XYZ file of C-alpha atoms in Angstrom:
298
model
C 0.055 -0.219 -0.298
C 1.355 3.673 -0.565
C 2.117 5.748 1.924
C 3.273 9.104 1.832
C 4.393 11.965 4.040
C 2.683 15.548 3.852
C 4.945 18.727 4.407
C 4.198 22.257 5.538
C 3.435 24.246 2.465
C 1.934 27.661 4.109
C 3.159 29.735 7.142
C -0.566 30.923 8.272
C -0.704 28.642 11.095
C -4.657 28.630 11.945
C -6.998 27.789 14.710
C -9.547 25.316 12.358
C -8.249 25.491 8.932
C -11.154 23.556 6.648
C -12.397 23.116 3.289
C -9.661 23.718 1.183
C -10.543 23.881 -2.397
C -8.563 24.155 -5.591
C -10.415 27.167 -7.478
C -9.053 26.543 -11.123
C -10.527 29.832 -12.603
C -7.878 31.568 -10.068
C -5.163 29.049 -9.806
C -5.141 29.471 -6.480
C -5.990 27.332 -3.063
C -8.684 28.697 -0.918
C -9.564 27.647 2.308
C -11.286 28.857 5.705
C -10.820 29.549 9.203
C -13.425 28.173 11.193
C -13.890 30.304 14.394
C -11.984 33.193 13.032
C -13.814 34.013 10.613
C -11.107 34.099 7.464
C -10.933 33.135 4.015
C -7.772 32.461 2.545
C -6.774 32.829 -1.242
C -2.797 31.610 -2.098
C -0.985 31.304 -5.128
C 0.963 27.848 -4.954
C 5.295 28.647 -6.015
C 7.981 26.939 -5.810
C 6.250 24.601 -3.645
C 4.769 26.856 -1.182
C 1.552 28.512 -0.289
C 2.198 32.890 -0.776
C -1.146 34.131 0.773
C -2.616 36.917 -1.361
C -5.588 37.838 0.091
C -7.680 36.980 3.453
C -11.096 37.877 4.267
C -12.556 38.225 7.377
C -16.482 36.887 7.549
C -17.059 38.624 10.702
C -19.044 35.072 11.588
C -17.967 31.542 11.698
C -16.809 30.080 8.107
C -17.309 26.539 7.790
C -16.386 26.223 3.625
C -15.885 28.121 0.397
C -16.225 27.497 -2.788
C -15.571 30.175 -6.052
C -18.563 30.435 -8.691
C -18.081 29.827 -11.758
C -17.925 33.023 -13.270
C -15.393 35.057 -11.344
C -16.671 38.353 -11.983
C -19.739 36.365 -9.498
C -17.103 35.738 -6.260
C -17.368 33.275 -3.991
C -20.128 31.349 -2.295
C -19.344 31.083 1.964
C -21.217 28.857 4.412
C -21.478 31.631 6.605
C -22.644 31.145 10.467
C -27.037 30.387 10.060
C -26.705 30.241 5.953
C -25.130 31.442 3.206
C -22.895 34.066 1.914
C -21.513 35.596 -1.452
C -18.058 37.337 -1.151
C -17.829 39.550 -4.061
C -14.601 40.305 -5.301
C -13.906 43.683 -3.894
C -14.202 42.151 -0.577
C -17.475 42.615 0.470
C -20.559 40.177 1.573
C -24.025 39.998 1.212
C -25.862 36.875 2.692
C -28.199 34.711 0.660
C -30.303 33.037 2.876
C -29.881 32.043 6.455
C -31.895 28.773 7.322
C -30.210 28.309 10.704
C -30.830 31.776 12.275
C -32.822 31.400 15.756
C -32.143 26.830 15.311
C -32.624 25.672 18.827
C -30.154 24.023 19.927
C -28.000 26.830 18.441
C -26.364 26.093 15.050
C -23.709 26.851 12.730
C -22.792 25.873 8.797
C -19.926 23.535 8.694
C -18.612 22.107 5.296
C -19.719 22.075 2.412
C -19.146 21.678 -2.049
C -20.697 21.986 -5.106
C -22.560 19.430 -7.129
C -21.345 18.649 -11.233
C -25.103 21.420 -11.609
C -23.836 23.654 -10.158
C -25.880 24.119 -6.537
C -23.846 24.329 -3.054
C -24.684 21.668 -0.314
C -23.766 22.864 2.666
C -24.709 20.822 6.264
C -24.743 22.162 10.061
C -24.089 21.308 13.307
C -24.585 22.413 16.890
C -22.009 24.450 18.707
C -22.354 21.947 21.415
C -23.073 18.952 18.744
C -26.374 17.955 20.423
C -26.956 14.504 18.559
C -29.556 15.083 15.222
C -29.731 18.460 15.487
C -28.354 19.858 12.308
C -29.192 19.959 8.177
C -27.774 19.199 5.258
C -28.925 22.106 2.981
C -28.499 22.245 -0.683
C -28.438 26.226 -2.285
C -29.338 26.329 -5.741
C -30.144 30.168 -7.484
C -29.431 31.402 -4.533
C -32.527 29.359 -2.738
C -31.885 26.668 -0.021
C -33.612 23.449 0.526
C -32.782 21.628 3.113
C -32.115 18.038 1.972
C -31.279 15.595 4.871
C -32.435 16.319 8.796
C -30.936 14.496 11.617
C -27.034 15.239 10.918
C -24.594 15.565 14.139
C -21.864 16.619 12.063
C -22.425 17.603 8.466
C -19.389 16.948 6.847
C -17.448 15.386 3.725
C -18.715 15.143 0.114
C -18.029 13.890 -2.967
C -19.908 13.696 -6.044
C -19.474 10.722 -8.100
C -22.785 11.815 -10.444
C -24.817 15.117 -11.028
C -27.423 12.547 -9.397
C -25.356 10.740 -6.454
C -23.215 11.871 -4.097
C -20.811 10.278 -0.515
C -21.546 12.086 2.392
C -19.923 11.604 6.412
C -21.869 12.346 9.058
C -18.494 12.088 11.281
C -20.072 10.208 14.681
C -21.664 7.804 12.433
C -18.490 6.110 11.363
C -19.577 5.612 7.725
C -19.414 7.320 4.317
C -23.115 7.206 2.913
C -24.132 7.028 -0.368
C -27.063 9.741 -1.341
C -29.321 9.757 -4.679
C -30.807 13.286 -5.552
C -33.699 13.346 -7.971
C -33.824 15.848 -10.916
C -34.943 18.352 -8.108
C -32.409 18.304 -5.782
C -34.339 16.603 -3.248
C -33.141 13.417 -1.934
C -34.275 10.121 -3.550
C -32.560 7.554 -1.548
C -29.604 6.941 0.663
C -27.506 4.131 2.474
C -24.406 3.278 4.352
C -21.890 2.926 1.198
C -19.428 1.361 4.269
C -18.291 1.741 7.591
C -14.633 3.228 8.961
C -13.599 1.569 12.157
C -13.147 3.753 15.328
C -9.409 2.676 15.573
C -8.669 4.580 12.234
C -9.884 7.894 13.357
C -12.985 9.893 13.059
C -14.373 10.436 9.122
C -13.794 14.019 8.337
C -13.434 16.412 5.006
C -13.003 13.612 1.476
C -12.095 14.442 -1.445
C -12.016 12.244 -4.744
C -9.494 11.134 -7.489
C -10.001 10.842 -10.736
C -10.275 6.915 -10.547
C -12.629 7.714 -8.248
C -11.252 7.044 -4.515
C -12.016 8.729 -1.921
C -8.843 10.557 -0.035
C -10.460 11.444 3.637
C -9.238 13.672 6.012
C -8.828 10.949 9.589
C -9.166 13.430 12.786
C -7.318 12.783 15.919
C -4.633 10.335 14.002
C -2.409 12.454 11.944
C -4.221 10.813 8.589
C -5.699 11.005 5.030
C -6.821 7.388 3.723
C -7.780 6.868 0.702
C -10.767 4.507 0.397
C -12.194 2.457 -2.796
C -15.642 3.244 -2.732
C -16.543 -0.558 -1.520
C -13.789 0.881 1.911
C -10.604 -1.050 0.817
C -8.561 1.411 1.952
C -5.650 1.178 -0.790
C -3.323 4.711 0.201
C -2.337 6.523 3.611
C -0.711 9.707 3.478
C 0.996 10.683 6.821
C 0.704 14.371 8.694
C 2.682 15.906 11.265
C -0.243 16.675 12.524
C -2.395 15.000 14.382
C -6.061 17.150 14.296
C -6.745 16.253 10.225
C -9.465 18.135 9.017
C -10.341 18.348 5.333
C -7.972 17.930 2.429
C -8.218 18.790 -1.357
C -6.384 18.421 -4.887
C -4.785 21.493 -6.397
C -1.931 22.481 -8.319
C -1.347 22.905 -12.373
C -2.210 19.558 -13.014
C -4.116 18.405 -9.925
C -1.213 16.212 -8.294
C -0.768 17.640 -5.349
C -3.232 17.089 -1.866
C -3.472 19.499 -0.048
C -4.287 19.088 3.216
C -5.476 21.043 6.450
C -5.396 21.189 9.408
C -6.490 22.298 13.540
C -5.372 22.830 16.754
C -9.540 23.091 17.905
C -9.825 22.745 21.406
C -5.952 23.065 22.190
C -4.577 24.437 25.260
C -1.699 26.894 25.541
C 0.697 23.527 26.291
C -0.840 21.902 23.446
C -0.496 24.587 21.190
C 2.887 25.126 22.010
C 3.892 20.805 21.808
C 2.400 20.924 18.744
C 3.554 23.765 16.291
C 2.043 22.219 13.006
C -1.068 21.207 14.753
C -3.208 24.690 12.011
C -1.111 24.553 9.333
C -1.899 23.655 6.019
C 0.578 20.588 4.690
C 0.518 19.115 0.691
C 1.896 15.220 -0.575
C 2.717 14.491 -4.205
C 0.613 11.344 -4.523
C 0.206 8.920 -6.602
C -3.031 10.003 -8.875
C -4.834 13.232 -9.801
C -7.703 14.489 -8.709
C -10.787 15.738 -9.968
C -12.017 19.814 -11.406
C -13.854 21.358 -8.067
C -17.304 21.864 -9.695
C -17.818 25.582 -9.084
C -21.758 27.218 -7.801
C -23.448 28.745 -10.466
C -25.812 31.866 -9.139
C -28.322 30.680 -11.653
C -28.184 27.035 -11.858
C -31.035 24.360 -11.791
C -33.684 24.675 -9.018
């Protein structure tokens, strides 16, 4: 089984880095620092990420994806729902389906589908089981897709009408099918993940259909087949691995985010890699990220 080692590739240290996505329209990596409410954009040059812009949302941000037309900016999963980050750095609220939710919730991970819709889920601030919802934002209209989620995390689209999905505490990857209207038609367990491998968090997919899953708490990213066989491992010198994506001009670099969430000052000092971004050259190419289409299908 191939075993790779990731190396630090950015100087910025986050509190809780998440949601990396390679923006092929601008040739840059974009990611978030959730609790700091920051969105970073960086150029990839000579094996290092050079941050060119940092945007402060003024609230928690769970994920960000570029719009298909660069002039439309980015769509962001903000604390209560969705916002548009405009090219001039300003934010506009689009939809807030989680505002006023009890118990209080915030948006977490998200990705676009091949039709240009943005899917992102929520979780309770106190992690109340089942308090979260996976939402679908289509043409700037938000609809709930899956209720009863605890920690909505990784998504990977396998077809325009099918995706794989992680609700972290369930220790499994679900297979979900959706109808033409974006509503869930069916869902079931694709495969289970043994707890000793770690807690599944963010996820990306390669051109061969392999799933690269960040395993929180273990300092690893594992490649799974869609039947659940582990076929490759990336070792990351930081325990709390949160997400990953393929990027770079040839989509052969695996970018990995990490976190120092819930660390004491002593733990943070003892683990200086926690919160850094890492990169690993791996055996396969990734798939280009799907981008948001504001006027997409409803």
